[in-house]
Amino acid sequence: MTAYHQLLEATVNFLEGERAHGRRHVNVDPAKLSVLFRPLPKRSMANLRAQALACTRCEHLVTSRKQVVFGVGNEAADILFVGEAPGADEDAQGEPFVGAAGQLLTKILKGMGLAREDVYITNILKCRPDTPNQRTGNRAPTADEMTTCSDWLHRQIDFIQPKVIVALGKVAVGGLLEMENVPITKFRGTWKT
């Protein structure tokens, strides 16, 4: 549900509550009402991407990342694939799923009769999780990091409006459903609304 629809639903619920209490008139401040008639700023994935690229919410990730890995693909895709976080290859290239896991995803898509350009691919976290005192390897994002970054993903989902979101792994499922310690064997192959 988009922010607009959430606001609309809250307004309707409020007005229905007022009517249930016998109130027939609601006073509205004209200045607040005039806001409804202002033109909305043009939404674009490019604007959202630019905002995300300038993000500095996670200070420790900002200092260790090479770049923000926002997402790629069809901005009107029916299918959205969501992973956990960029790895070293993704951090270097600025595109999600370009390493070994990305090559496997590309083969899976091809087997489905799709190309990367047909779907949208992103991650819960937009920056590579830092790996202090390690020369190589990756680590899973923390719950706090995913919560801090989830607004970017939610805004991508609002913009794309996919019919299906595919979580790629346990961490992605946990990040999307805002759950810790996801019992992945119970979730694998199931549908959630």
Coordinates of N, CA and C in Angstrom, one line a residue:
M1 N 0.8 -1.2 0.0 CA 0.0 0.0 0.0 C 0.9 1.2 0.0
T2 N 0.6 2.2 -0.9 CA 1.4 3.4 -1.0 C 1.1 4.3 0.2
A3 N 2.0 5.3 0.4 CA 1.8 6.3 1.5 C 0.5 7.0 1.2
Y4 N 0.2 7.3 0.0 CA -1.0 8.0 -0.4 C -2.2 7.2 0.0
H5 N -2.2 5.9 -0.3 CA -3.4 5.1 0.1 C -3.5 4.9 1.6
Q6 N -2.4 4.8 2.3 CA -2.4 4.8 3.7 C -3.1 6.0 4.3
L7 N -2.7 7.2 3.8 CA -3.3 8.4 4.3 C -4.7 8.5 3.9
L8 N -5.1 8.1 2.7 CA -6.5 8.1 2.3 C -7.3 7.2 3.2
E9 N -6.8 6.0 3.5 CA -7.5 5.1 4.4 C -7.7 5.6 5.8
A10 N -6.7 6.3 6.3 CA -6.7 6.9 7.6 C -7.8 8.0 7.7
T11 N -7.8 8.8 6.6 CA -8.8 9.9 6.5 C -10.2 9.4 6.5
V12 N -10.5 8.4 5.7 CA -11.8 7.8 5.6 C -12.2 7.2 6.9
N13 N -11.3 6.5 7.5 CA -11.6 5.9 8.9 C -11.9 6.9 9.9
F14 N -11.2 8.0 9.9 CA -11.5 9.1 10.8 C -12.9 9.7 10.6
L15 N -13.2 10.0 9.3 CA -14.5 10.6 9.0 C -15.6 9.6 9.3
E16 N -15.4 8.3 9.1 CA -16.5 7.4 9.4 C -16.6 7.3 10.9
G17 N -15.6 7.4 11.7 CA -15.7 7.5 13.1 C -16.4 8.7 13.6
E18 N -16.2 9.8 13.0 CA -16.9 11.1 13.3 C -18.4 10.9 13.0
R19 N -18.7 10.3 11.9 CA -20.1 10.1 11.6 C -20.8 9.1 12.6
A20 N -20.0 8.1 13.0 CA -20.6 7.1 14.0 C -20.8 7.8 15.3
H21 N -20.1 8.9 15.6 CA -20.3 9.6 16.9 C -21.4 10.7 16.7
G22 N -22.0 10.7 15.6 CA -23.1 11.7 15.3 C -22.7 13.0 14.8
R23 N -21.4 13.2 14.5 CA -21.0 14.5 14.0 C -21.3 14.6 12.5
R24 N -22.0 15.7 12.2 CA -22.4 15.9 10.8 C -21.4 16.8 10.0
H25 N -20.6 17.6 10.8 CA -19.7 18.6 10.1 C -18.4 18.4 10.7
V26 N -17.4 18.6 9.9 CA -16.0 18.6 10.3 C -15.3 19.9 9.8
N27 N -14.8 20.6 10.8 CA -14.1 21.9 10.4 C -12.7 21.5 9.9
V28 N -12.3 22.1 8.8 CA -11.0 21.9 8.2 C -10.3 23.3 8.0
D29 N -9.1 23.4 8.4 CA -8.3 24.6 8.2 C -8.1 24.8 6.7
P30 N -8.5 26.0 6.2 CA -8.3 26.2 4.8 C -6.9 26.1 4.3
A31 N -5.9 26.5 5.1 CA -4.5 26.4 4.8 C -4.1 24.9 4.6
K32 N -4.6 24.0 5.4 CA -4.3 22.6 5.3 C -5.0 22.0 4.1
L33 N -6.2 22.5 3.8 CA -7.0 22.0 2.7 C -6.3 22.4 1.4
S34 N -5.7 23.6 1.3 CA -5.1 24.0 0.1 C -3.9 23.2 -0.3
V35 N -3.3 22.5 0.7 CA -2.1 21.6 0.4 C -2.6 20.5 -0.6
L36 N -3.8 20.1 -0.5 CA -4.3 19.0 -1.3 C -4.4 19.4 -2.8
F37 N -4.4 20.7 -3.1 CA -4.5 21.1 -4.4 C -3.2 21.5 -5.1
R38 N -2.1 21.4 -4.3 CA -0.8 21.7 -4.9 C -0.3 20.5 -5.8
P39 N 0.4 20.8 -6.8 CA 0.8 19.7 -7.7 C 1.8 18.9 -6.9
L40 N 1.8 17.6 -7.1 CA 2.7 16.7 -6.5 C 4.0 16.8 -7.2
P41 N 5.2 16.7 -6.5 CA 6.5 16.6 -7.2 C 6.5 15.4 -8.1
K42 N 7.1 15.5 -9.2 CA 7.2 14.4 -10.1 C 8.1 13.2 -9.5
R43 N 7.4 12.1 -9.4 CA 8.1 10.9 -8.9 C 8.9 10.3 -10.0
S44 N 10.1 9.9 -9.7 CA 10.9 9.1 -10.7 C 11.9 8.3 -9.9
M45 N 12.2 7.1 -10.5 CA 13.2 6.3 -9.9 C 14.6 7.0 -9.9
A46 N 14.8 7.8 -10.8 CA 16.1 8.5 -10.9 C 16.2 9.5 -9.7
N47 N 15.1 10.1 -9.3 CA 15.2 11.0 -8.1 C 15.4 10.2 -6.8
L48 N 14.7 9.1 -6.7 CA 14.9 8.2 -5.6 C 16.3 7.7 -5.5
R49 N 16.8 7.3 -6.7 CA 18.2 6.8 -6.7 C 19.2 7.8 -6.3
A50 N 19.0 9.1 -6.7 CA 19.9 10.2 -6.4 C 19.9 10.4 -4.9
Q51 N 18.7 10.3 -4.3 CA 18.6 10.5 -2.8 C 19.3 9.3 -2.1
A52 N 19.1 8.1 -2.6 CA 19.8 7.0 -1.9 C 21.3 7.1 -2.0
L53 N 21.8 7.5 -3.2 CA 23.2 7.6 -3.4 C 23.9 8.6 -2.4
A54 N 23.1 9.5 -1.9 CA 23.6 10.5 -1.0 C 23.4 10.1 0.5
C55 N 22.8 9.0 0.7 CA 22.5 8.5 2.0 C 23.7 8.4 2.9
T56 N 23.6 8.9 4.2 CA 24.7 8.7 5.1 C 24.2 8.3 6.5
R57 N 23.0 7.5 6.5 CA 22.4 7.1 7.7 C 23.2 6.2 8.6
C58 N 23.9 5.2 7.9 CA 24.8 4.3 8.6 C 26.2 4.7 8.5
E59 N 26.7 5.4 9.4 CA 28.0 6.0 9.3 C 29.1 5.0 9.0
H60 N 29.1 3.9 9.7 CA 30.1 2.8 9.6 C 30.1 2.2 8.2
L61 N 28.9 2.2 7.5 CA 28.8 1.6 6.2 C 29.2 2.7 5.1
V62 N 29.0 3.9 5.4 CA 29.3 5.0 4.5 C 30.9 5.1 4.3
T63 N 31.6 4.9 5.5 CA 33.0 5.0 5.4 C 33.7 3.8 4.8
S64 N 33.0 2.6 4.7 CA 33.6 1.4 4.2 C 33.1 1.1 2.8
R65 N 32.0 1.7 2.3 CA 31.5 1.3 1.0 C 32.3 2.0 -0.1
K66 N 32.2 1.4 -1.3 CA 32.8 2.1 -2.5 C 31.6 2.9 -3.1
Q67 N 30.4 2.3 -3.1 CA 29.3 3.1 -3.6 C 28.0 2.4 -3.1
V68 N 26.9 3.2 -3.3 CA 25.6 2.6 -2.9 C 25.1 1.8 -4.1
V69 N 24.6 0.6 -3.8 CA 24.1 -0.3 -4.8 C 22.6 -0.3 -4.7
F70 N 22.0 0.5 -5.6 CA 20.5 0.8 -5.5 C 19.6 -0.2 -6.0
G71 N 19.8 -0.6 -7.3 CA 19.0 -1.6 -7.9 C 19.0 -1.4 -9.4
V72 N 18.6 -2.4 -10.1 CA 18.6 -2.4 -11.6 C 17.5 -3.1 -12.2
G73 N 17.1 -2.8 -13.4 CA 16.1 -3.5 -14.1 C 14.9 -2.7 -14.6
N74 N 13.9 -3.4 -14.9 CA 12.7 -2.8 -15.4 C 11.9 -2.1 -14.3
E75 N 11.7 -0.8 -14.3 CA 11.0 0.0 -13.3 C 9.5 -0.2 -13.3
A76 N 9.0 -1.0 -14.3 CA 7.6 -1.3 -14.3 C 7.5 -2.9 -14.3
A77 N 8.4 -3.5 -13.7 CA 8.5 -5.0 -13.7 C 7.3 -5.6 -12.9
D78 N 6.9 -6.8 -13.3 CA 5.9 -7.5 -12.5 C 6.6 -8.3 -11.4
I79 N 7.9 -8.6 -11.6 CA 8.6 -9.4 -10.6 C 9.7 -8.5 -10.0
L80 N 9.8 -8.5 -8.7 CA 10.9 -7.8 -8.0 C 11.7 -8.8 -7.2
F81 N 13.0 -8.9 -7.4 CA 13.8 -9.8 -6.6 C 14.6 -9.0 -5.6
V82 N 14.6 -9.5 -4.4 CA 15.2 -8.8 -3.3 C 16.2 -9.7 -2.6
G83 N 17.5 -9.3 -2.5 CA 18.5 -10.0 -1.8 C 18.7 -9.3 -0.5
E84 N 19.8 -9.8 0.2 CA 20.1 -9.2 1.5 C 20.9 -7.9 1.5
A85 N 22.1 -8.0 0.8 CA 23.0 -6.8 0.8 C 24.0 -7.0 -0.3
P86 N 24.6 -6.0 -0.8 CA 25.7 -6.1 -1.8 C 26.9 -6.8 -1.2
G87 N 27.6 -7.6 -2.0 CA 28.9 -8.2 -1.6 C 30.0 -7.3 -2.2
A88 N 31.2 -7.8 -2.2 CA 32.4 -7.1 -2.7 C 32.2 -6.7 -4.2
D89 N 31.8 -7.7 -5.0 CA 31.7 -7.5 -6.4 C 30.6 -6.4 -6.7
E90 N 29.5 -6.5 -6.0 CA 28.4 -5.5 -6.2 C 28.8 -4.1 -5.8
D91 N 29.6 -4.1 -4.7 CA 30.1 -2.8 -4.2 C 31.0 -2.2 -5.2
A92 N 31.8 -3.0 -5.8 CA 32.8 -2.5 -6.8 C 32.1 -2.0 -8.1
Q93 N 31.0 -2.7 -8.5 CA 30.4 -2.4 -9.8 C 29.1 -1.5 -9.6
G94 N 28.6 -1.4 -8.4 CA 27.4 -0.6 -8.2 C 26.1 -1.2 -8.7
E95 N 26.1 -2.5 -8.9 CA 24.9 -3.2 -9.4 C 24.7 -4.5 -8.5
P96 N 23.4 -4.7 -8.2 CA 23.2 -5.9 -7.3 C 23.3 -7.2 -8.2
F97 N 23.7 -8.3 -7.5 CA 23.8 -9.6 -8.0 C 24.6 -9.7 -9.3
V98 N 25.9 -9.3 -9.2 CA 26.8 -9.4 -10.4 C 27.9 -10.5 -10.1
G99 N 28.0 -10.9 -8.8 CA 29.0 -11.9 -8.5 C 28.5 -13.3 -8.9
A100 N 29.0 -14.3 -8.1 CA 28.6 -15.7 -8.4 C 27.1 -15.9 -8.2
A101 N 26.5 -15.4 -7.2 CA 25.1 -15.5 -7.0 C 24.3 -14.8 -8.1
G102 N 24.8 -13.7 -8.6 CA 24.2 -13.0 -9.7 C 24.2 -13.8 -11.0
Q103 N 25.3 -14.5 -11.2 CA 25.4 -15.4 -12.4 C 24.4 -16.5 -12.3
L104 N 24.2 -17.0 -11.1 CA 23.2 -18.1 -10.9 C 21.8 -17.5 -11.1
L105 N 21.5 -16.3 -10.6 CA 20.2 -15.7 -10.8 C 19.9 -15.4 -12.3
T106 N 20.9 -15.0 -13.0 CA 20.8 -14.8 -14.4 C 20.4 -16.1 -15.2
K107 N 21.1 -17.2 -14.8 CA 20.7 -18.5 -15.4 C 19.3 -18.9 -15.0
I108 N 18.9 -18.7 -13.8 CA 17.6 -19.0 -13.4 C 16.5 -18.2 -14.1
L109 N 16.8 -16.9 -14.3 CA 15.9 -16.1 -15.1 C 15.8 -16.6 -16.5
K110 N 16.9 -16.9 -17.1 CA 16.9 -17.4 -18.5 C 16.1 -18.7 -18.6
G111 N 16.2 -19.6 -17.6 CA 15.4 -20.8 -17.6 C 13.9 -20.5 -17.5
M112 N 13.6 -19.3 -16.9 CA 12.2 -18.9 -16.8 C 11.7 -18.2 -18.0
G113 N 12.6 -18.0 -19.0 CA 12.3 -17.2 -20.2 C 12.4 -15.7 -20.0
L114 N 13.1 -15.3 -19.0 CA 13.2 -13.9 -18.6 C 14.7 -13.5 -18.7
A115 N 14.9 -12.2 -18.9 CA 16.2 -11.6 -18.8 C 16.3 -10.6 -17.6
R116 N 17.4 -10.3 -17.2 CA 17.6 -9.3 -16.1 C 16.8 -8.0 -16.4
E117 N 16.7 -7.6 -17.6 CA 16.1 -6.4 -18.0 C 14.5 -6.5 -17.9
D118 N 14.0 -7.7 -17.7 CA 12.6 -7.9 -17.6 C 12.1 -7.7 -16.2
V119 N 13.0 -7.9 -15.2 CA 12.6 -7.8 -13.8 C 13.4 -6.7 -13.1
Y120 N 13.1 -6.5 -11.8 CA 13.9 -5.5 -11.1 C 14.6 -6.2 -10.0
I121 N 15.8 -5.9 -9.7 CA 16.7 -6.6 -8.8 C 17.3 -5.6 -7.8
T122 N 17.1 -5.8 -6.5 CA 17.6 -4.9 -5.5 C 18.0 -5.7 -4.2
N123 N 18.4 -5.0 -3.2 CA 18.7 -5.7 -1.9 C 18.0 -4.9 -0.8
I124 N 17.9 -5.5 0.4 CA 17.3 -4.9 1.6 C 18.3 -3.7 1.9
L125 N 19.6 -4.0 2.0 CA 20.6 -3.0 2.3 C 21.2 -2.5 1.0
K126 N 21.4 -1.2 1.0 CA 22.0 -0.6 -0.3 C 23.5 -0.5 -0.2
C127 N 24.1 -0.7 0.9 CA 25.5 -0.6 1.1 C 26.1 -1.9 1.5
R128 N 27.3 -2.2 1.1 CA 27.9 -3.5 1.5 C 28.2 -3.4 3.0
P129 N 27.8 -4.4 3.8 CA 28.1 -4.4 5.2 C 29.6 -4.4 5.4
D130 N 30.1 -3.6 6.3 CA 31.5 -3.5 6.6 C 32.0 -4.8 7.2
T131 N 33.2 -5.1 7.0 CA 33.9 -6.3 7.5 C 35.2 -5.9 8.2
P132 N 35.0 -5.3 9.4 CA 36.2 -4.8 10.1 C 37.2 -6.0 10.4
N133 N 38.4 -5.7 10.3 CA 39.5 -6.7 10.6 C 39.4 -7.9 9.7
Q134 N 38.8 -7.8 8.5 CA 38.8 -8.9 7.5 C 39.2 -8.3 6.2
R135 N 40.0 -9.1 5.5 CA 40.5 -8.7 4.2 C 39.5 -9.1 3.1
T136 N 38.8 -10.2 3.3 CA 37.9 -10.7 2.3 C 36.6 -11.1 3.0
G137 N 35.6 -11.5 2.2 CA 34.4 -12.1 2.7 C 33.3 -11.0 2.9
N138 N 32.2 -11.5 3.2 CA 31.0 -10.7 3.4 C 30.3 -11.0 4.7
R139 N 29.4 -10.2 5.2 CA 28.7 -10.6 6.4 C 27.2 -10.2 6.1
A140 N 26.3 -10.8 6.8 CA 24.9 -10.5 6.7 C 24.7 -9.2 7.4
P141 N 23.7 -8.4 6.9 CA 23.4 -7.1 7.6 C 22.7 -7.4 8.9
T142 N 22.9 -6.5 9.9 CA 22.2 -6.6 11.2 C 20.8 -6.1 11.0
A143 N 20.0 -6.5 12.0 CA 18.6 -6.0 12.0 C 18.5 -4.5 12.1
D144 N 19.3 -3.9 12.8 CA 19.3 -2.4 12.9 C 19.7 -1.8 11.5
E145 N 20.6 -2.3 10.8 CA 21.0 -1.8 9.5 C 19.8 -2.0 8.5
M146 N 19.2 -3.2 8.6 CA 18.0 -3.4 7.7 C 16.9 -2.4 8.0
T147 N 16.6 -2.2 9.2 CA 15.6 -1.3 9.6 C 15.9 0.1 9.1
T148 N 17.1 0.5 9.3 CA 17.5 1.9 8.9 C 17.4 2.0 7.4
C149 N 17.7 1.0 6.6 CA 17.7 1.1 5.2 C 16.4 0.7 4.5
S150 N 15.5 0.1 5.3 CA 14.2 -0.4 4.7 C 13.4 0.6 4.0
D151 N 13.5 1.9 4.4 CA 12.7 2.9 3.7 C 13.0 3.0 2.2
W152 N 14.3 2.8 1.9 CA 14.6 2.8 0.4 C 13.9 1.7 -0.3
L153 N 13.9 0.5 0.2 CA 13.3 -0.6 -0.4 C 11.8 -0.4 -0.5
H154 N 11.2 0.1 0.6 CA 9.7 0.3 0.5 C 9.4 1.4 -0.5
R155 N 10.2 2.4 -0.7 CA 9.9 3.4 -1.7 C 10.1 2.8 -3.1
Q156 N 11.1 1.9 -3.3 CA 11.3 1.2 -4.6 C 10.0 0.4 -4.9
I157 N 9.5 -0.3 -3.9 CA 8.3 -1.2 -4.1 C 7.1 -0.3 -4.4
D158 N 7.0 0.8 -3.7 CA 5.9 1.8 -4.0 C 5.9 2.2 -5.4
F159 N 7.1 2.5 -5.9 CA 7.3 3.0 -7.3 C 7.0 2.0 -8.3
I160 N 7.6 0.8 -8.1 CA 7.6 -0.3 -9.1 C 6.2 -0.9 -9.1
Q161 N 5.6 -1.1 -8.0 CA 4.3 -1.8 -7.8 C 4.3 -3.2 -8.5
P162 N 5.3 -4.0 -8.1 CA 5.4 -5.4 -8.7 C 4.2 -6.2 -8.3
K163 N 3.9 -7.2 -9.1 CA 2.8 -8.2 -8.7 C 3.4 -9.2 -7.8
V164 N 4.7 -9.5 -7.9 CA 5.3 -10.6 -7.0 C 6.6 -10.0 -6.6
I165 N 6.9 -10.3 -5.3 CA 8.3 -10.0 -4.7 C 8.9 -11.3 -4.3
V166 N 10.1 -11.6 -4.8 CA 10.8 -12.8 -4.5 C 11.9 -12.5 -3.6
A167 N 11.9 -13.1 -2.4 CA 12.9 -12.9 -1.4 C 14.0 -13.9 -1.7
L168 N 15.2 -13.5 -1.9 CA 16.3 -14.4 -2.2 C 17.1 -14.7 -0.9
G169 N 16.6 -15.6 -0.2 CA 17.3 -16.1 1.0 C 16.7 -15.7 2.3
K170 N 17.2 -16.3 3.4 CA 16.7 -16.1 4.7 C 16.7 -14.7 5.2
V171 N 17.8 -14.0 5.0 CA 18.0 -12.7 5.5 C 17.0 -11.7 4.7
A172 N 16.8 -12.0 3.4 CA 15.9 -11.1 2.6 C 14.5 -11.4 3.1
V173 N 14.1 -12.6 3.4 CA 12.8 -12.9 4.0 C 12.6 -12.1 5.3
G174 N 13.6 -12.2 6.2 CA 13.5 -11.6 7.5 C 13.4 -10.0 7.3
G175 N 14.2 -9.5 6.4 CA 14.1 -8.0 6.2 C 12.8 -7.6 5.6
L176 N 12.2 -8.3 4.6 CA 11.0 -8.0 4.0 C 9.8 -8.1 5.0
L177 N 9.8 -9.2 5.8 CA 8.7 -9.4 6.8 C 9.0 -8.8 8.1
E178 N 10.2 -8.1 8.3 CA 10.6 -7.5 9.5 C 10.5 -8.5 10.7
M179 N 11.2 -9.6 10.5 CA 11.3 -10.7 11.4 C 12.7 -11.1 11.7
E180 N 13.0 -11.5 12.9 CA 14.4 -12.0 13.2 C 14.3 -13.5 13.3
N181 N 15.3 -14.2 13.1 CA 15.4 -15.7 13.2 C 14.3 -16.3 12.4
V182 N 14.2 -16.1 11.1 CA 13.2 -16.6 10.2 C 13.4 -18.1 10.1
P183 N 12.4 -18.9 10.3 CA 12.5 -20.4 10.1 C 12.3 -20.6 8.6
I184 N 13.4 -20.5 7.8 CA 13.4 -20.5 6.4 C 12.7 -21.8 5.8
T185 N 12.9 -22.9 6.5 CA 12.2 -24.1 6.0 C 10.7 -24.0 6.0
K186 N 10.2 -23.3 6.9 CA 8.7 -23.1 7.0 C 8.2 -22.1 5.9
F187 N 9.1 -21.2 5.5 CA 8.7 -20.1 4.6 C 9.0 -20.4 3.1
R188 N 10.0 -21.3 2.9 CA 10.4 -21.6 1.5 C 9.2 -22.2 0.8
G189 N 8.9 -21.6 -0.4 CA 7.8 -22.0 -1.3 C 6.5 -21.6 -0.9
T190 N 6.3 -20.7 0.1 CA 5.0 -20.2 0.6 C 4.8 -18.8 0.1
W191 N 3.5 -18.4 0.0 CA 3.1 -17.1 -0.4 C 2.7 -16.3 0.8
K192 N 3.1 -15.0 0.8 CA 2.7 -14.1 1.8 C 2.2 -12.8 1.2
T193 N 1.1 -12.3 1.7 CA 0.6 -11.0 1.2 C 1.1 -9.9 2.0

